[in-house]
Amino acid sequence: MSEKSKFSCSDCGVLNCYRQEKEFPKDCPGEGVELERIKDLYRNDPFVSKIAGAAAEIEGLYYCKYTRVEETIAFAKKIGAKKVGIATCIGLINETKTFVKILEAHGVESICTNCKVGSIDKAEAGIPEELKLQKGCFEGMCNPVLQAELLNKEGTDLNIIIGLCVGHDSLFIKYSNAPITTLIIKDRVLGHNPAAALYNANTYYRKLFTP
């Protein structure tokens, strides 16, 4: 294993950056950076200030009061999103349908694209047959690039990820024109609660520490 060259926030036992009641550690990555330039973005950049301001307001008003669903709706309204795009995993389409109904109840217009949109066989995209879940038959690949392009064409003001696979979410984020927030992180093993593996890393999921 190569030696670590830089101090990382995960190495910190102080966390002075939140309340500044202690001392910053040596080599803190937040020290010596162009903070005035960053602060200027939050204050004066129209996009950054709108998103940061809305997020701070929702945290300040609804911390430990609102569910993630409620926070997402409040955020969409706060930034003035007229049309919300949803990029969903086909495996969570029922959850998505429920969420769409909730958005409608709050007067928020939405448009949804599921991950298999376009229905391209995995083999057509160069994915080996042996990597299909069911070999020897048509199996639609996840298509996050098309999901993003379709929502771009709709002119969505905010896009919401519901359960896209690891990596597919990366492609969707890269190709989306609208800002993105995530409602559900997919974890088929842990009931879409990936943090459970971390909570149990020293017990049931001790295997995580073995490469």
mmCIF file with all atom_site columns, C-alpha atoms in Angstrom:
data_model
loop_
_atom_site.group_PDB
_atom_site.id
_atom_site.type_symbol
_atom_site.label_atom_id
_atom_site.label_alt_id
_atom_site.label_comp_id
_atom_site.label_asym_id
_atom_site.label_entity_id
_atom_site.label_seq_id
_atom_site.pdbx_PDB_ins_code
_atom_site.Cartn_x
_atom_site.Cartn_y
_atom_site.Cartn_z
_atom_site.occupancy
_atom_site.B_iso_or_equiv
_atom_site.pdbx_formal_charge
_atom_site.auth_seq_id
_atom_site.auth_comp_id
_atom_site.auth_asym_id
_atom_site.auth_atom_id
_atom_site.pdbx_PDB_model_num
ATOM 1   C CA . MET A 1 1   ? 0.000   0.000   0.000   1.00 0.00 ? 1   MET A CA 1
ATOM 2   C CA . SER A 1 2   ? 1.446   3.385   -0.975  1.00 0.00 ? 2   SER A CA 1
ATOM 3   C CA . GLU A 1 3   ? 2.142   5.916   1.759   1.00 0.00 ? 3   GLU A CA 1
ATOM 4   C CA . LYS A 1 4   ? -0.399  8.708   2.151   1.00 0.00 ? 4   LYS A CA 1
ATOM 5   C CA . SER A 1 5   ? 1.017   12.015  0.984   1.00 0.00 ? 5   SER A CA 1
ATOM 6   C CA . LYS A 1 6   ? -1.603  14.505  2.148   1.00 0.00 ? 6   LYS A CA 1
ATOM 7   C CA . PHE A 1 7   ? -3.667  15.108  5.236   1.00 0.00 ? 7   PHE A CA 1
ATOM 8   C CA . SER A 1 8   ? -7.327  14.268  4.644   1.00 0.00 ? 8   SER A CA 1
ATOM 9   C CA . CYS A 1 9   ? -10.461 15.345  6.506   1.00 0.00 ? 9   CYS A CA 1
ATOM 10  C CA . SER A 1 10  ? -11.017 11.683  7.376   1.00 0.00 ? 10  SER A CA 1
ATOM 11  C CA . ASP A 1 11  ? -7.761  11.839  9.377   1.00 0.00 ? 11  ASP A CA 1
ATOM 12  C CA . CYS A 1 12  ? -8.997  14.724  11.531  1.00 0.00 ? 12  CYS A CA 1
ATOM 13  C CA . GLY A 1 13  ? -9.930  14.242  15.173  1.00 0.00 ? 13  GLY A CA 1
ATOM 14  C CA . VAL A 1 14  ? -10.639 17.912  15.814  1.00 0.00 ? 14  VAL A CA 1
ATOM 15  C CA . LEU A 1 15  ? -13.300 19.015  13.307  1.00 0.00 ? 15  LEU A CA 1
ATOM 16  C CA . ASN A 1 16  ? -12.670 22.607  14.293  1.00 0.00 ? 16  ASN A CA 1
ATOM 17  C CA . CYS A 1 17  ? -14.098 23.816  10.994  1.00 0.00 ? 17  CYS A CA 1
ATOM 18  C CA . TYR A 1 18  ? -17.680 23.568  12.280  1.00 0.00 ? 18  TYR A CA 1
ATOM 19  C CA . ARG A 1 19  ? -17.623 25.705  15.450  1.00 0.00 ? 19  ARG A CA 1
ATOM 20  C CA . GLN A 1 20  ? -14.002 26.955  15.612  1.00 0.00 ? 20  GLN A CA 1
ATOM 21  C CA . GLU A 1 21  ? -13.813 26.208  19.329  1.00 0.00 ? 21  GLU A CA 1
ATOM 22  C CA . LYS A 1 22  ? -10.484 24.372  19.077  1.00 0.00 ? 22  LYS A CA 1
ATOM 23  C CA . GLU A 1 23  ? -7.348  24.586  16.931  1.00 0.00 ? 23  GLU A CA 1
ATOM 24  C CA . PHE A 1 24  ? -6.992  23.522  13.331  1.00 0.00 ? 24  PHE A CA 1
ATOM 25  C CA . PRO A 1 25  ? -4.642  20.566  12.840  1.00 0.00 ? 25  PRO A CA 1
ATOM 26  C CA . LYS A 1 26  ? -1.362  20.949  11.036  1.00 0.00 ? 26  LYS A CA 1
ATOM 27  C CA . ASP A 1 27  ? -1.772  20.615  7.254   1.00 0.00 ? 27  ASP A CA 1
ATOM 28  C CA . CYS A 1 28  ? -5.550  21.153  7.393   1.00 0.00 ? 28  CYS A CA 1
ATOM 29  C CA . PRO A 1 29  ? -6.684  21.112  3.731   1.00 0.00 ? 29  PRO A CA 1
ATOM 30  C CA . GLY A 1 30  ? -8.962  24.097  4.371   1.00 0.00 ? 30  GLY A CA 1
ATOM 31  C CA . GLU A 1 31  ? -6.106  26.326  5.466   1.00 0.00 ? 31  GLU A CA 1
ATOM 32  C CA . GLY A 1 32  ? -4.200  28.397  2.924   1.00 0.00 ? 32  GLY A CA 1
ATOM 33  C CA . VAL A 1 33  ? -6.808  28.090  0.185   1.00 0.00 ? 33  VAL A CA 1
ATOM 34  C CA . GLU A 1 34  ? -8.475  31.004  -1.581  1.00 0.00 ? 34  GLU A CA 1
ATOM 35  C CA . LEU A 1 35  ? -11.382 31.313  0.841   1.00 0.00 ? 35  LEU A CA 1
ATOM 36  C CA . GLU A 1 36  ? -12.214 34.849  -0.272  1.00 0.00 ? 36  GLU A CA 1
ATOM 37  C CA . ARG A 1 37  ? -12.747 33.591  -3.823  1.00 0.00 ? 37  ARG A CA 1
ATOM 38  C CA . ILE A 1 38  ? -14.998 30.797  -2.534  1.00 0.00 ? 38  ILE A CA 1
ATOM 39  C CA . LYS A 1 39  ? -16.961 33.178  -0.293  1.00 0.00 ? 39  LYS A CA 1
ATOM 40  C CA . ASP A 1 40  ? -17.413 35.514  -3.236  1.00 0.00 ? 40  ASP A CA 1
ATOM 41  C CA . LEU A 1 41  ? -19.041 32.667  -5.188  1.00 0.00 ? 41  LEU A CA 1
ATOM 42  C CA . TYR A 1 42  ? -21.521 32.022  -2.379  1.00 0.00 ? 42  TYR A CA 1
ATOM 43  C CA . ARG A 1 43  ? -22.332 35.707  -2.100  1.00 0.00 ? 43  ARG A CA 1
ATOM 44  C CA . ASN A 1 44  ? -22.344 36.849  -5.715  1.00 0.00 ? 44  ASN A CA 1
ATOM 45  C CA . ASP A 1 45  ? -22.575 33.978  -8.196  1.00 0.00 ? 45  ASP A CA 1
ATOM 46  C CA . PRO A 1 46  ? -26.308 33.774  -9.058  1.00 0.00 ? 46  PRO A CA 1
ATOM 47  C CA . PHE A 1 47  ? -26.400 29.980  -9.402  1.00 0.00 ? 47  PHE A CA 1
ATOM 48  C CA . VAL A 1 48  ? -24.195 29.150  -6.413  1.00 0.00 ? 48  VAL A CA 1
ATOM 49  C CA . SER A 1 49  ? -25.837 31.654  -4.073  1.00 0.00 ? 49  SER A CA 1
ATOM 50  C CA . LYS A 1 50  ? -29.343 30.460  -5.013  1.00 0.00 ? 50  LYS A CA 1
ATOM 51  C CA . ILE A 1 51  ? -28.556 26.770  -4.438  1.00 0.00 ? 51  ILE A CA 1
ATOM 52  C CA . ALA A 1 52  ? -26.505 27.341  -1.275  1.00 0.00 ? 52  ALA A CA 1
ATOM 53  C CA . GLY A 1 53  ? -29.061 29.747  0.150   1.00 0.00 ? 53  GLY A CA 1
ATOM 54  C CA . ALA A 1 54  ? -31.952 27.365  -0.465  1.00 0.00 ? 54  ALA A CA 1
ATOM 55  C CA . ALA A 1 55  ? -30.056 24.441  1.066   1.00 0.00 ? 55  ALA A CA 1
ATOM 56  C CA . ALA A 1 56  ? -29.103 26.494  4.140   1.00 0.00 ? 56  ALA A CA 1
ATOM 57  C CA . GLU A 1 57  ? -32.670 27.706  4.625   1.00 0.00 ? 57  GLU A CA 1
ATOM 58  C CA . ILE A 1 58  ? -34.082 24.191  4.471   1.00 0.00 ? 58  ILE A CA 1
ATOM 59  C CA . GLU A 1 59  ? -31.476 22.942  6.936   1.00 0.00 ? 59  GLU A CA 1
ATOM 60  C CA . GLY A 1 60  ? -32.087 25.866  9.268   1.00 0.00 ? 60  GLY A CA 1
ATOM 61  C CA . LEU A 1 61  ? -35.869 25.558  9.248   1.00 0.00 ? 61  LEU A CA 1
ATOM 62  C CA . TYR A 1 62  ? -36.460 21.841  8.976   1.00 0.00 ? 62  TYR A CA 1
ATOM 63  C CA . TYR A 1 63  ? -33.404 20.088  10.487  1.00 0.00 ? 63  TYR A CA 1
ATOM 64  C CA . CYS A 1 64  ? -34.607 16.793  12.030  1.00 0.00 ? 64  CYS A CA 1
ATOM 65  C CA . LYS A 1 65  ? -38.190 17.802  11.213  1.00 0.00 ? 65  LYS A CA 1
ATOM 66  C CA . TYR A 1 66  ? -38.544 17.003  7.507   1.00 0.00 ? 66  TYR A CA 1
ATOM 67  C CA . THR A 1 67  ? -37.978 13.687  5.768   1.00 0.00 ? 67  THR A CA 1
ATOM 68  C CA . ARG A 1 68  ? -35.734 13.620  2.723   1.00 0.00 ? 68  ARG A CA 1
ATOM 69  C CA . VAL A 1 69  ? -38.855 13.573  0.530   1.00 0.00 ? 69  VAL A CA 1
ATOM 70  C CA . GLU A 1 70  ? -40.165 16.731  2.203   1.00 0.00 ? 70  GLU A CA 1
ATOM 71  C CA . GLU A 1 71  ? -36.765 18.433  2.042   1.00 0.00 ? 71  GLU A CA 1
ATOM 72  C CA . THR A 1 72  ? -36.503 17.668  -1.682  1.00 0.00 ? 72  THR A CA 1
ATOM 73  C CA . ILE A 1 73  ? -39.904 19.215  -2.390  1.00 0.00 ? 73  ILE A CA 1
ATOM 74  C CA . ALA A 1 74  ? -39.068 22.269  -0.272  1.00 0.00 ? 74  ALA A CA 1
ATOM 75  C CA . PHE A 1 75  ? -35.738 22.649  -2.092  1.00 0.00 ? 75  PHE A CA 1
ATOM 76  C CA . ALA A 1 76  ? -37.371 22.424  -5.536  1.00 0.00 ? 76  ALA A CA 1
ATOM 77  C CA . LYS A 1 77  ? -39.868 25.121  -4.592  1.00 0.00 ? 77  LYS A CA 1
ATOM 78  C CA . LYS A 1 78  ? -37.264 27.345  -2.966  1.00 0.00 ? 78  LYS A CA 1
ATOM 79  C CA . ILE A 1 79  ? -35.061 27.453  -6.086  1.00 0.00 ? 79  ILE A CA 1
ATOM 80  C CA . GLY A 1 80  ? -38.135 28.112  -8.222  1.00 0.00 ? 80  GLY A CA 1
ATOM 81  C CA . ALA A 1 81  ? -37.981 24.852  -10.170 1.00 0.00 ? 81  ALA A CA 1
ATOM 82  C CA . LYS A 1 82  ? -40.932 24.847  -12.568 1.00 0.00 ? 82  LYS A CA 1
ATOM 83  C CA . LYS A 1 83  ? -40.255 21.363  -13.907 1.00 0.00 ? 83  LYS A CA 1
ATOM 84  C CA . VAL A 1 84  ? -38.468 18.588  -12.013 1.00 0.00 ? 84  VAL A CA 1
ATOM 85  C CA . GLY A 1 85  ? -36.811 15.678  -13.803 1.00 0.00 ? 85  GLY A CA 1
ATOM 86  C CA . ILE A 1 86  ? -36.536 12.244  -12.241 1.00 0.00 ? 86  ILE A CA 1
ATOM 87  C CA . ALA A 1 87  ? -33.888 9.726   -13.273 1.00 0.00 ? 87  ALA A CA 1
ATOM 88  C CA . THR A 1 88  ? -35.009 6.464   -11.724 1.00 0.00 ? 88  THR A CA 1
ATOM 89  C CA . CYS A 1 89  ? -33.861 2.886   -11.614 1.00 0.00 ? 89  CYS A CA 1
ATOM 90  C CA . ILE A 1 90  ? -36.523 0.663   -13.165 1.00 0.00 ? 90  ILE A CA 1
ATOM 91  C CA . GLY A 1 91  ? -36.302 -1.445  -10.007 1.00 0.00 ? 91  GLY A CA 1
ATOM 92  C CA . LEU A 1 92  ? -37.610 1.495   -7.975  1.00 0.00 ? 92  LEU A CA 1
ATOM 93  C CA . ILE A 1 93  ? -40.357 2.531   -10.393 1.00 0.00 ? 93  ILE A CA 1
ATOM 94  C CA . ASN A 1 94  ? -43.087 1.952   -7.807  1.00 0.00 ? 94  ASN A CA 1
ATOM 95  C CA . GLU A 1 95  ? -41.342 4.232   -5.308  1.00 0.00 ? 95  GLU A CA 1
ATOM 96  C CA . THR A 1 96  ? -40.945 6.759   -8.107  1.00 0.00 ? 96  THR A CA 1
ATOM 97  C CA . LYS A 1 97  ? -44.635 6.602   -8.973  1.00 0.00 ? 97  LYS A CA 1
ATOM 98  C CA . THR A 1 98  ? -45.477 7.329   -5.340  1.00 0.00 ? 98  THR A CA 1
ATOM 99  C CA . PHE A 1 99  ? -43.038 10.239  -5.295  1.00 0.00 ? 99  PHE A CA 1
ATOM 100 C CA . VAL A 1 100 ? -44.562 11.658  -8.509  1.00 0.00 ? 100 VAL A CA 1
ATOM 101 C CA . LYS A 1 101 ? -48.001 11.614  -6.878  1.00 0.00 ? 101 LYS A CA 1
ATOM 102 C CA . ILE A 1 102 ? -46.576 13.426  -3.845  1.00 0.00 ? 102 ILE A CA 1
ATOM 103 C CA . LEU A 1 103 ? -44.999 16.047  -6.125  1.00 0.00 ? 103 LEU A CA 1
ATOM 104 C CA . GLU A 1 104 ? -48.356 16.527  -7.858  1.00 0.00 ? 104 GLU A CA 1
ATOM 105 C CA . ALA A 1 105 ? -50.052 17.002  -4.497  1.00 0.00 ? 105 ALA A CA 1
ATOM 106 C CA . HIS A 1 106 ? -47.598 19.832  -3.815  1.00 0.00 ? 106 HIS A CA 1
ATOM 107 C CA . GLY A 1 107 ? -48.103 21.430  -7.215  1.00 0.00 ? 107 GLY A CA 1
ATOM 108 C CA . VAL A 1 108 ? -44.711 20.398  -8.613  1.00 0.00 ? 108 VAL A CA 1
ATOM 109 C CA . GLU A 1 109 ? -44.583 19.305  -12.274 1.00 0.00 ? 109 GLU A CA 1
ATOM 110 C CA . SER A 1 110 ? -42.295 16.369  -12.984 1.00 0.00 ? 110 SER A CA 1
ATOM 111 C CA . ILE A 1 111 ? -41.103 14.193  -15.844 1.00 0.00 ? 111 ILE A CA 1
ATOM 112 C CA . CYS A 1 112 ? -39.532 10.783  -15.335 1.00 0.00 ? 112 CYS A CA 1
ATOM 113 C CA . THR A 1 113 ? -37.067 8.656   -17.289 1.00 0.00 ? 113 THR A CA 1
ATOM 114 C CA . ASN A 1 114 ? -36.296 5.110   -16.184 1.00 0.00 ? 114 ASN A CA 1
ATOM 115 C CA . CYS A 1 115 ? -32.831 3.612   -16.540 1.00 0.00 ? 115 CYS A CA 1
ATOM 116 C CA . LYS A 1 116 ? -33.759 1.216   -19.376 1.00 0.00 ? 116 LYS A CA 1
ATOM 117 C CA . VAL A 1 117 ? -35.129 3.978   -21.618 1.00 0.00 ? 117 VAL A CA 1
ATOM 118 C CA . GLY A 1 118 ? -34.194 3.411   -25.259 1.00 0.00 ? 118 GLY A CA 1
ATOM 119 C CA . SER A 1 119 ? -34.102 -0.353  -24.640 1.00 0.00 ? 119 SER A CA 1
ATOM 120 C CA . ILE A 1 120 ? -30.601 -1.111  -25.924 1.00 0.00 ? 120 ILE A CA 1
ATOM 121 C CA . ASP A 1 121 ? -29.335 -4.667  -25.459 1.00 0.00 ? 121 ASP A CA 1
ATOM 122 C CA . LYS A 1 122 ? -26.181 -4.754  -23.351 1.00 0.00 ? 122 LYS A CA 1
ATOM 123 C CA . ALA A 1 123 ? -24.332 -6.614  -26.114 1.00 0.00 ? 123 ALA A CA 1
ATOM 124 C CA . GLU A 1 124 ? -24.990 -3.720  -28.531 1.00 0.00 ? 124 GLU A CA 1
ATOM 125 C CA . ALA A 1 125 ? -23.021 -1.433  -26.206 1.00 0.00 ? 125 ALA A CA 1
ATOM 126 C CA . GLY A 1 126 ? -20.061 -3.798  -26.053 1.00 0.00 ? 126 GLY A CA 1
ATOM 127 C CA . ILE A 1 127 ? -20.916 -5.409  -22.719 1.00 0.00 ? 127 ILE A CA 1
ATOM 128 C CA . PRO A 1 128 ? -19.899 -9.111  -22.759 1.00 0.00 ? 128 PRO A CA 1
ATOM 129 C CA . GLU A 1 129 ? -22.701 -11.673 -22.731 1.00 0.00 ? 129 GLU A CA 1
ATOM 130 C CA . GLU A 1 130 ? -21.273 -13.295 -19.590 1.00 0.00 ? 130 GLU A CA 1
ATOM 131 C CA . LEU A 1 131 ? -21.928 -10.087 -17.649 1.00 0.00 ? 131 LEU A CA 1
ATOM 132 C CA . LYS A 1 132 ? -25.663 -10.220 -18.294 1.00 0.00 ? 132 LYS A CA 1
ATOM 133 C CA . LEU A 1 133 ? -27.835 -11.242 -15.364 1.00 0.00 ? 133 LEU A CA 1
ATOM 134 C CA . GLN A 1 134 ? -29.600 -13.670 -17.721 1.00 0.00 ? 134 GLN A CA 1
ATOM 135 C CA . LYS A 1 135 ? -27.404 -14.979 -20.509 1.00 0.00 ? 135 LYS A CA 1
ATOM 136 C CA . GLY A 1 136 ? -28.542 -15.648 -24.049 1.00 0.00 ? 136 GLY A CA 1
ATOM 137 C CA . CYS A 1 137 ? -31.503 -13.270 -24.172 1.00 0.00 ? 137 CYS A CA 1
ATOM 138 C CA . PHE A 1 138 ? -32.271 -9.595  -24.653 1.00 0.00 ? 138 PHE A CA 1
ATOM 139 C CA . GLU A 1 139 ? -31.293 -7.614  -21.573 1.00 0.00 ? 139 GLU A CA 1
ATOM 140 C CA . GLY A 1 140 ? -31.697 -3.875  -21.667 1.00 0.00 ? 140 GLY A CA 1
ATOM 141 C CA . MET A 1 141 ? -28.713 -1.897  -20.432 1.00 0.00 ? 141 MET A CA 1
ATOM 142 C CA . CYS A 1 142 ? -28.975 1.030   -18.074 1.00 0.00 ? 142 CYS A CA 1
ATOM 143 C CA . ASN A 1 143 ? -28.855 4.204   -20.142 1.00 0.00 ? 143 ASN A CA 1
ATOM 144 C CA . PRO A 1 144 ? -28.035 7.205   -17.915 1.00 0.00 ? 144 PRO A CA 1
ATOM 145 C CA . VAL A 1 145 ? -26.706 9.253   -20.831 1.00 0.00 ? 145 VAL A CA 1
ATOM 146 C CA . LEU A 1 146 ? -30.070 9.092   -22.617 1.00 0.00 ? 146 LEU A CA 1
ATOM 147 C CA . GLN A 1 147 ? -31.884 9.728   -19.333 1.00 0.00 ? 147 GLN A CA 1
ATOM 148 C CA . ALA A 1 148 ? -29.937 12.977  -18.976 1.00 0.00 ? 148 ALA A CA 1
ATOM 149 C CA . GLU A 1 149 ? -30.393 13.984  -22.613 1.00 0.00 ? 149 GLU A CA 1
ATOM 150 C CA . LEU A 1 150 ? -34.158 13.434  -22.474 1.00 0.00 ? 150 LEU A CA 1
ATOM 151 C CA . LEU A 1 151 ? -34.467 15.547  -19.324 1.00 0.00 ? 151 LEU A CA 1
ATOM 152 C CA . ASN A 1 152 ? -32.228 18.193  -20.920 1.00 0.00 ? 152 ASN A CA 1
ATOM 153 C CA . LYS A 1 153 ? -34.640 18.367  -23.869 1.00 0.00 ? 153 LYS A CA 1
ATOM 154 C CA . GLU A 1 154 ? -37.509 18.874  -21.423 1.00 0.00 ? 154 GLU A CA 1
ATOM 155 C CA . GLY A 1 155 ? -35.664 21.846  -19.934 1.00 0.00 ? 155 GLY A CA 1
ATOM 156 C CA . THR A 1 156 ? -35.916 20.604  -16.360 1.00 0.00 ? 156 THR A CA 1
ATOM 157 C CA . ASP A 1 157 ? -34.823 23.020  -13.642 1.00 0.00 ? 157 ASP A CA 1
ATOM 158 C CA . LEU A 1 158 ? -33.802 20.324  -11.157 1.00 0.00 ? 158 LEU A CA 1
ATOM 159 C CA . ASN A 1 159 ? -33.103 16.620  -11.629 1.00 0.00 ? 159 ASN A CA 1
ATOM 160 C CA . ILE A 1 160 ? -33.594 14.009  -8.910  1.00 0.00 ? 160 ILE A CA 1
ATOM 161 C CA . ILE A 1 161 ? -31.833 10.644  -8.826  1.00 0.00 ? 161 ILE A CA 1
ATOM 162 C CA . ILE A 1 162 ? -33.810 7.691   -7.516  1.00 0.00 ? 162 ILE A CA 1
ATOM 163 C CA . GLY A 1 163 ? -31.674 4.576   -7.181  1.00 0.00 ? 163 GLY A CA 1
ATOM 164 C CA . LEU A 1 164 ? -29.344 4.754   -10.185 1.00 0.00 ? 164 LEU A CA 1
ATOM 165 C CA . CYS A 1 165 ? -26.549 2.177   -10.047 1.00 0.00 ? 165 CYS A CA 1
ATOM 166 C CA . VAL A 1 166 ? -23.055 3.047   -8.888  1.00 0.00 ? 166 VAL A CA 1
ATOM 167 C CA . GLY A 1 167 ? -21.317 4.521   -11.939 1.00 0.00 ? 167 GLY A CA 1
ATOM 168 C CA . HIS A 1 168 ? -24.515 5.044   -13.884 1.00 0.00 ? 168 HIS A CA 1
ATOM 169 C CA . ASP A 1 169 ? -25.237 7.912   -11.515 1.00 0.00 ? 169 ASP A CA 1
ATOM 170 C CA . SER A 1 170 ? -21.800 9.317   -12.428 1.00 0.00 ? 170 SER A CA 1
ATOM 171 C CA . LEU A 1 171 ? -22.715 9.379   -16.119 1.00 0.00 ? 171 LEU A CA 1
ATOM 172 C CA . PHE A 1 172 ? -26.106 10.932  -15.430 1.00 0.00 ? 172 PHE A CA 1
ATOM 173 C CA . ILE A 1 173 ? -24.468 13.666  -13.349 1.00 0.00 ? 173 ILE A CA 1
ATOM 174 C CA . LYS A 1 174 ? -21.916 14.325  -16.106 1.00 0.00 ? 174 LYS A CA 1
ATOM 175 C CA . TYR A 1 175 ? -24.521 14.734  -18.861 1.00 0.00 ? 175 TYR A CA 1
ATOM 176 C CA . SER A 1 176 ? -27.298 16.516  -16.951 1.00 0.00 ? 176 SER A CA 1
ATOM 177 C CA . ASN A 1 177 ? -27.699 20.222  -17.644 1.00 0.00 ? 177 ASN A CA 1
ATOM 178 C CA . ALA A 1 178 ? -29.809 20.841  -14.548 1.00 0.00 ? 178 ALA A CA 1
ATOM 179 C CA . PRO A 1 179 ? -28.507 20.690  -10.980 1.00 0.00 ? 179 PRO A CA 1
ATOM 180 C CA . ILE A 1 180 ? -29.003 17.295  -9.335  1.00 0.00 ? 180 ILE A CA 1
ATOM 181 C CA . THR A 1 181 ? -30.025 16.023  -5.926  1.00 0.00 ? 181 THR A CA 1
ATOM 182 C CA . THR A 1 182 ? -30.441 12.414  -4.824  1.00 0.00 ? 182 THR A CA 1
ATOM 183 C CA . LEU A 1 183 ? -33.551 11.043  -3.156  1.00 0.00 ? 183 LEU A CA 1
ATOM 184 C CA . ILE A 1 184 ? -32.656 7.335   -2.926  1.00 0.00 ? 184 ILE A CA 1
ATOM 185 C CA . ILE A 1 185 ? -29.255 5.626   -3.022  1.00 0.00 ? 185 ILE A CA 1
ATOM 186 C CA . LYS A 1 186 ? -29.727 2.056   -4.236  1.00 0.00 ? 186 LYS A CA 1
ATOM 187 C CA . ASP A 1 187 ? -28.399 -0.816  -2.133  1.00 0.00 ? 187 ASP A CA 1
ATOM 188 C CA . ARG A 1 188 ? -30.173 -4.038  -3.034  1.00 0.00 ? 188 ARG A CA 1
ATOM 189 C CA . VAL A 1 189 ? -28.616 -5.941  -0.123  1.00 0.00 ? 189 VAL A CA 1
ATOM 190 C CA . LEU A 1 190 ? -29.354 -3.442  2.636   1.00 0.00 ? 190 LEU A CA 1
ATOM 191 C CA . GLY A 1 191 ? -32.768 -2.161  1.628   1.00 0.00 ? 191 GLY A CA 1
ATOM 192 C CA . HIS A 1 192 ? -31.327 1.023   0.078   1.00 0.00 ? 192 HIS A CA 1
ATOM 193 C CA . ASN A 1 193 ? -29.521 2.000   3.277   1.00 0.00 ? 193 ASN A CA 1
ATOM 194 C CA . PRO A 1 194 ? -25.799 1.778   2.384   1.00 0.00 ? 194 PRO A CA 1
ATOM 195 C CA . ALA A 1 195 ? -24.835 3.400   5.692   1.00 0.00 ? 195 ALA A CA 1
ATOM 196 C CA . ALA A 1 196 ? -25.862 0.175   7.447   1.00 0.00 ? 196 ALA A CA 1
ATOM 197 C CA . ALA A 1 197 ? -22.661 -1.459  6.166   1.00 0.00 ? 197 ALA A CA 1
ATOM 198 C CA . LEU A 1 198 ? -20.647 1.299   7.841   1.00 0.00 ? 198 LEU A CA 1
ATOM 199 C CA . TYR A 1 199 ? -22.594 1.096   11.099  1.00 0.00 ? 199 TYR A CA 1
ATOM 200 C CA . ASN A 1 200 ? -21.843 -2.628  11.207  1.00 0.00 ? 200 ASN A CA 1
ATOM 201 C CA . ALA A 1 201 ? -18.300 -2.495  9.812   1.00 0.00 ? 201 ALA A CA 1
ATOM 202 C CA . ASN A 1 202 ? -16.808 -3.738  13.086  1.00 0.00 ? 202 ASN A CA 1
ATOM 203 C CA . THR A 1 203 ? -19.322 -6.569  13.478  1.00 0.00 ? 203 THR A CA 1
ATOM 204 C CA . TYR A 1 204 ? -21.380 -8.197  10.728  1.00 0.00 ? 204 TYR A CA 1
ATOM 205 C CA . TYR A 1 205 ? -19.579 -6.412  7.898   1.00 0.00 ? 205 TYR A CA 1
ATOM 206 C CA . ARG A 1 206 ? -16.019 -6.822  9.198   1.00 0.00 ? 206 ARG A CA 1
ATOM 207 C CA . LYS A 1 207 ? -15.242 -8.387  5.816   1.00 0.00 ? 207 LYS A CA 1
ATOM 208 C CA . LEU A 1 208 ? -15.237 -4.864  4.336   1.00 0.00 ? 208 LEU A CA 1
ATOM 209 C CA . PHE A 1 209 ? -11.755 -4.357  5.770   1.00 0.00 ? 209 PHE A CA 1
ATOM 210 C CA . THR A 1 210 ? -10.398 -7.313  3.788   1.00 0.00 ? 210 THR A CA 1
ATOM 211 C CA . PRO A 1 211 ? -9.411  -6.363  0.211   1.00 0.00 ? 211 PRO A CA 1
#
